[in-house]
């Protein structure tokens, strides 16, 4: 059975709106979902659920995303829509990977492969081969990763799908870069870039340019690295892509630092930091808007369920009333009056309960919005304060090298006070209070995994949960980025994570 064309158009429009306006896209999909249920268009219902799951995945809400995909999976199987089922299985495979359930993720991919082979869908096969190759790459099983990426490339090449070929070239280049085989990495990245340019894939082209810049920087060819990264920055500015601009700024800062051009390195590091703060603010606003929409939708669903329950009660009461009326005609007008009074009282109590429930839900939604803004404000304040202290500390350390003994002693005392301020910041307590209200049970679940975590381990886990970048985490924890990498390594060991398992994915699964 084909998907209703009008519904299909609405679903496509919603999907296109996802990156910029996920909350609006989700609302549109929810409307399509409700309409498809009324029309009993089961396939569109499943597609809407799948797309809603994709939006939740895009925003990092993996449990909700998996719930929508599982519902879509059930519908596609009932409707015998193997083509849609296979695509949904691939989406579920990604979710299971981020939930650290590698074997279950591979099971989804294997079933998708079987379906695509039965349908003779070469493009579906190529896409799934690529996902399996990516799974092996992240597990550092590079031989298997190469095998499946080359299977994907063969499929895309036979179909002359340039965009797909470009993505696989990029994936293979990434594997070679992991193995420090930079010549091969350059070869595949260059092919990916050429194909992306032919297909006018601007964002993908920018990402590959940044990768090429990384290759040149890692091999000491700094002039060529700057050329590629500046080209990426120019394209990012043309399409106003904040993420890619931030990545280009960061790479330029790294290259200038290696070239010992400290002024330029500082300039681009600052631009990268500002871009990171803007991205954090943008993502926080998107998360807040989406959570508000999700809250409103759940509230409306609860109200609809309540109204349906009330309607059923009304039906039962109506039937009972007819029976009672017959009895009342026999028993007399006194019993009839009493029964009507009882019925009216029940109606008033039910209405009062519904109003109280609505007031409580409005209060909860307002508190959630306030706490989200408070968490963002506290986090930015701590970043700015620690950065200021770090700058003061650096200047005082220079002054402390002066031979004036009295001045040197006073400066060292100030430095000691700054270090104390780094380690005893009252804002951490406020941060923890607000964090626990938004991410309930996070610290409890973390302690269940490992009881003897230090305070710094817990702080680091909370910052990873907020998707904060390494530089800002180091600033907040008052440590260097090298120390941060050591802290992350120690936390991985304490949590018992295997090599290749993502610490970020584990933290987000809690």
PDB file of C-alpha atoms in Angstrom, residues 27-163:
ATOM      1  CA  UNK A  27       4.909  19.735  15.700  1.00  0.00           C
ATOM      2  CA  UNK A  28       4.231  19.331  11.983  1.00  0.00           C
ATOM      3  CA  UNK A  29       4.974  15.602  12.152  1.00  0.00           C
ATOM      4  CA  UNK A  30       2.723  15.283  15.186  1.00  0.00           C
ATOM      5  CA  UNK A  31      -0.127  16.832  13.165  1.00  0.00           C
ATOM      6  CA  UNK A  32       0.519  14.435  10.276  1.00  0.00           C
ATOM      7  CA  UNK A  33       0.679  11.550  12.762  1.00  0.00           C
ATOM      8  CA  UNK A  34      -2.682  12.473  14.343  1.00  0.00           C
ATOM      9  CA  UNK A  35      -4.325  12.992  10.950  1.00  0.00           C
ATOM     10  CA  UNK A  36      -3.025   9.644   9.658  1.00  0.00           C
ATOM     11  CA  UNK A  37      -4.504   7.868  12.673  1.00  0.00           C
ATOM     12  CA  UNK A  38      -7.900   9.473  11.982  1.00  0.00           C
ATOM     13  CA  UNK A  39      -7.657   8.437   8.318  1.00  0.00           C
ATOM     14  CA  UNK A  40      -6.364   4.962   9.310  1.00  0.00           C
ATOM     15  CA  UNK A  41      -3.353   5.488   7.032  1.00  0.00           C
ATOM     16  CA  UNK A  42      -1.067   3.086   8.915  1.00  0.00           C
ATOM     17  CA  UNK A  43       1.962   3.510   6.663  1.00  0.00           C
ATOM     18  CA  UNK A  44       1.995   7.293   7.106  1.00  0.00           C
ATOM     19  CA  UNK A  45       1.584   6.781  10.834  1.00  0.00           C
ATOM     20  CA  UNK A  46       4.725   4.621  10.830  1.00  0.00           C
ATOM     21  CA  UNK A  47       6.699   7.076   8.687  1.00  0.00           C
ATOM     22  CA  UNK A  48       5.715   9.952  10.995  1.00  0.00           C
ATOM     23  CA  UNK A  49       6.878   7.980  14.029  1.00  0.00           C
ATOM     24  CA  UNK A  50      10.178   7.205  12.304  1.00  0.00           C
ATOM     25  CA  UNK A  51      10.775  10.876  11.460  1.00  0.00           C
ATOM     26  CA  UNK A  52       9.858  11.971  14.997  1.00  0.00           C
ATOM     27  CA  UNK A  53      12.407   9.444  16.229  1.00  0.00           C
ATOM     28  CA  UNK A  54      15.020  10.963  13.910  1.00  0.00           C
ATOM     29  CA  UNK A  55      14.392  14.435  15.385  1.00  0.00           C
ATOM     30  CA  UNK A  56      14.756  13.087  18.937  1.00  0.00           C
ATOM     31  CA  UNK A  57      18.030  11.418  17.884  1.00  0.00           C
ATOM     32  CA  UNK A  58      19.246  14.687  16.310  1.00  0.00           C
ATOM     33  CA  UNK A  59      18.628  16.434  19.657  1.00  0.00           C
ATOM     34  CA  UNK A  60      20.261  13.649  21.698  1.00  0.00           C
ATOM     35  CA  UNK A  61      17.066  12.296  23.289  1.00  0.00           C
ATOM     36  CA  UNK A  62      17.929   8.642  22.564  1.00  0.00           C
ATOM     37  CA  UNK A  63      15.328   6.879  24.794  1.00  0.00           C
ATOM     38  CA  UNK A  64      12.435   8.831  23.250  1.00  0.00           C
ATOM     39  CA  UNK A  65      13.889   8.294  19.763  1.00  0.00           C
ATOM     40  CA  UNK A  66      14.104   4.527  20.306  1.00  0.00           C
ATOM     41  CA  UNK A  67      10.498   4.439  21.541  1.00  0.00           C
ATOM     42  CA  UNK A  68       9.242   6.081  18.326  1.00  0.00           C
ATOM     43  CA  UNK A  69      11.368   3.813  16.103  1.00  0.00           C
ATOM     44  CA  UNK A  70      10.131   0.664  17.865  1.00  0.00           C
ATOM     45  CA  UNK A  71       6.520   1.743  17.291  1.00  0.00           C
ATOM     46  CA  UNK A  72       7.314   2.396  13.621  1.00  0.00           C
ATOM     47  CA  UNK A  73       9.017  -1.022  13.402  1.00  0.00           C
ATOM     48  CA  UNK A  74       5.842  -2.747  14.601  1.00  0.00           C
ATOM     49  CA  UNK A  75       3.660  -0.897  12.076  1.00  0.00           C
ATOM     50  CA  UNK A  76       5.976  -1.568   9.109  1.00  0.00           C
ATOM     51  CA  UNK A  77       6.033  -5.286   9.959  1.00  0.00           C
ATOM     52  CA  UNK A  78       2.240  -5.445  10.268  1.00  0.00           C
ATOM     53  CA  UNK A  79       1.828  -3.619   6.945  1.00  0.00           C
ATOM     54  CA  UNK A  80       4.515  -5.788   5.298  1.00  0.00           C
ATOM     55  CA  UNK A  81       6.417  -2.708   4.107  1.00  0.00           C
ATOM     56  CA  UNK A  82       9.894  -4.195   3.956  1.00  0.00           C
ATOM     57  CA  UNK A  83      11.389  -1.170   2.197  1.00  0.00           C
ATOM     58  CA  UNK A  84      10.366   1.157   5.035  1.00  0.00           C
ATOM     59  CA  UNK A  85      11.238  -1.463   7.652  1.00  0.00           C
ATOM     60  CA  UNK A  86      14.829  -1.710   6.393  1.00  0.00           C
ATOM     61  CA  UNK A  87      15.387   2.049   6.593  1.00  0.00           C
ATOM     62  CA  UNK A  88      13.962   2.132  10.106  1.00  0.00           C
ATOM     63  CA  UNK A  89      16.213  -0.780  11.131  1.00  0.00           C
ATOM     64  CA  UNK A  90      19.247   1.248  10.022  1.00  0.00           C
ATOM     65  CA  UNK A  91      18.055   4.185  12.153  1.00  0.00           C
ATOM     66  CA  UNK A  92      17.637   1.845  15.132  1.00  0.00           C
ATOM     67  CA  UNK A  93      21.121   0.451  14.563  1.00  0.00           C
ATOM     68  CA  UNK A  94      22.606   3.923  15.089  1.00  0.00           C
ATOM     69  CA  UNK A  95      20.614   4.385  18.300  1.00  0.00           C
ATOM     70  CA  UNK A  96      21.707   1.033  19.712  1.00  0.00           C
ATOM     71  CA  UNK A  97      25.318   1.930  18.892  1.00  0.00           C
ATOM     72  CA  UNK A  98      25.088   5.169  20.894  1.00  0.00           C
ATOM     73  CA  UNK A  99      23.503   3.185  23.741  1.00  0.00           C
ATOM     74  CA  UNK A 100      26.634   0.959  23.715  1.00  0.00           C
ATOM     75  CA  UNK A 101      24.647  -2.078  22.551  1.00  0.00           C
ATOM     76  CA  UNK A 102      26.967  -2.988  19.685  1.00  0.00           C
ATOM     77  CA  UNK A 103      25.693  -6.537  19.134  1.00  0.00           C
ATOM     78  CA  UNK A 104      22.067  -5.364  18.933  1.00  0.00           C
ATOM     79  CA  UNK A 105      23.079  -2.580  16.529  1.00  0.00           C
ATOM     80  CA  UNK A 106      24.747  -5.131  14.245  1.00  0.00           C
ATOM     81  CA  UNK A 107      21.604  -7.297  14.405  1.00  0.00           C
ATOM     82  CA  UNK A 108      19.521  -4.400  13.043  1.00  0.00           C
ATOM     83  CA  UNK A 109      21.999  -3.823  10.205  1.00  0.00           C
ATOM     84  CA  UNK A 110      22.073  -7.527   9.305  1.00  0.00           C
ATOM     85  CA  UNK A 111      18.273  -7.692   9.030  1.00  0.00           C
ATOM     86  CA  UNK A 112      18.289  -4.529   6.894  1.00  0.00           C
ATOM     87  CA  UNK A 113      20.924  -6.104   4.612  1.00  0.00           C
ATOM     88  CA  UNK A 114      18.797  -9.219   4.185  1.00  0.00           C
ATOM     89  CA  UNK A 115      15.737  -7.152   3.227  1.00  0.00           C
ATOM     90  CA  UNK A 116      17.643  -4.996   0.741  1.00  0.00           C
ATOM     91  CA  UNK A 117      19.064  -8.128  -0.896  1.00  0.00           C
ATOM     92  CA  UNK A 118      15.545  -9.594  -1.212  1.00  0.00           C
ATOM     93  CA  UNK A 119      14.267  -6.341  -2.724  1.00  0.00           C
ATOM     94  CA  UNK A 120      17.273  -5.942  -5.015  1.00  0.00           C
ATOM     95  CA  UNK A 121      17.839  -2.449  -3.594  1.00  0.00           C
ATOM     96  CA  UNK A 122      21.486  -1.674  -4.382  1.00  0.00           C
ATOM     97  CA  UNK A 123      21.436   1.784  -2.838  1.00  0.00           C
ATOM     98  CA  UNK A 124      19.981   0.405   0.386  1.00  0.00           C
ATOM     99  CA  UNK A 125      22.706  -2.248   0.449  1.00  0.00           C
ATOM    100  CA  UNK A 126      25.411   0.374  -0.078  1.00  0.00           C
ATOM    101  CA  UNK A 127      24.079   2.574   2.716  1.00  0.00           C
ATOM    102  CA  UNK A 128      23.909  -0.365   5.165  1.00  0.00           C
ATOM    103  CA  UNK A 129      27.390  -1.613   4.247  1.00  0.00           C
ATOM    104  CA  UNK A 130      28.677   1.874   5.038  1.00  0.00           C
ATOM    105  CA  UNK A 131      26.969   1.900   8.443  1.00  0.00           C
ATOM    106  CA  UNK A 132      28.454  -1.497   9.337  1.00  0.00           C
ATOM    107  CA  UNK A 133      31.874  -0.265   8.252  1.00  0.00           C
ATOM    108  CA  UNK A 134      31.457   2.786  10.470  1.00  0.00           C
ATOM    109  CA  UNK A 135      30.480   0.511  13.371  1.00  0.00           C
ATOM    110  CA  UNK A 136      33.686  -1.477  12.946  1.00  0.00           C
ATOM    111  CA  UNK A 137      35.777   1.697  12.634  1.00  0.00           C
ATOM    112  CA  UNK A 138      34.488   3.019  15.965  1.00  0.00           C
ATOM    113  CA  UNK A 139      35.304  -0.386  17.493  1.00  0.00           C
ATOM    114  CA  UNK A 140      38.877  -0.036  16.072  1.00  0.00           C
ATOM    115  CA  UNK A 141      38.405  -3.177  13.959  1.00  0.00           C
ATOM    116  CA  UNK A 142      39.935  -1.563  10.900  1.00  0.00           C
ATOM    117  CA  UNK A 143      40.238  -4.626   8.636  1.00  0.00           C
ATOM    118  CA  UNK A 144      36.493  -5.279   8.887  1.00  0.00           C
ATOM    119  CA  UNK A 145      35.820  -1.552   8.523  1.00  0.00           C
ATOM    120  CA  UNK A 146      37.755  -1.461   5.230  1.00  0.00           C
ATOM    121  CA  UNK A 147      35.920  -4.572   3.981  1.00  0.00           C
ATOM    122  CA  UNK A 148      32.441  -3.128   4.420  1.00  0.00           C
ATOM    123  CA  UNK A 149      33.316   0.389   3.270  1.00  0.00           C
ATOM    124  CA  UNK A 150      34.705  -1.054   0.021  1.00  0.00           C
ATOM    125  CA  UNK A 151      31.552  -3.134  -0.439  1.00  0.00           C
ATOM    126  CA  UNK A 152      29.567   0.073  -0.057  1.00  0.00           C
ATOM    127  CA  UNK A 153      31.810   1.883  -2.551  1.00  0.00           C
ATOM    128  CA  UNK A 154      31.371  -0.923  -5.095  1.00  0.00           C
ATOM    129  CA  UNK A 155      27.575  -0.717  -4.797  1.00  0.00           C
ATOM    130  CA  UNK A 156      27.460   3.084  -5.112  1.00  0.00           C
ATOM    131  CA  UNK A 157      29.870   2.990  -8.067  1.00  0.00           C
ATOM    132  CA  UNK A 158      27.736   0.455  -9.932  1.00  0.00           C
ATOM    133  CA  UNK A 159      24.739   2.768  -9.452  1.00  0.00           C
ATOM    134  CA  UNK A 160      26.750   5.927 -10.311  1.00  0.00           C
ATOM    135  CA  UNK A 161      25.593   7.584  -7.049  1.00  0.00           C
ATOM    136  CA  UNK A 162      28.216  10.288  -6.652  1.00  0.00           C
ATOM    137  CA  UNK A 163      26.966  11.562  -3.306  1.00  0.00           C
TER     138      UNK A 163
END
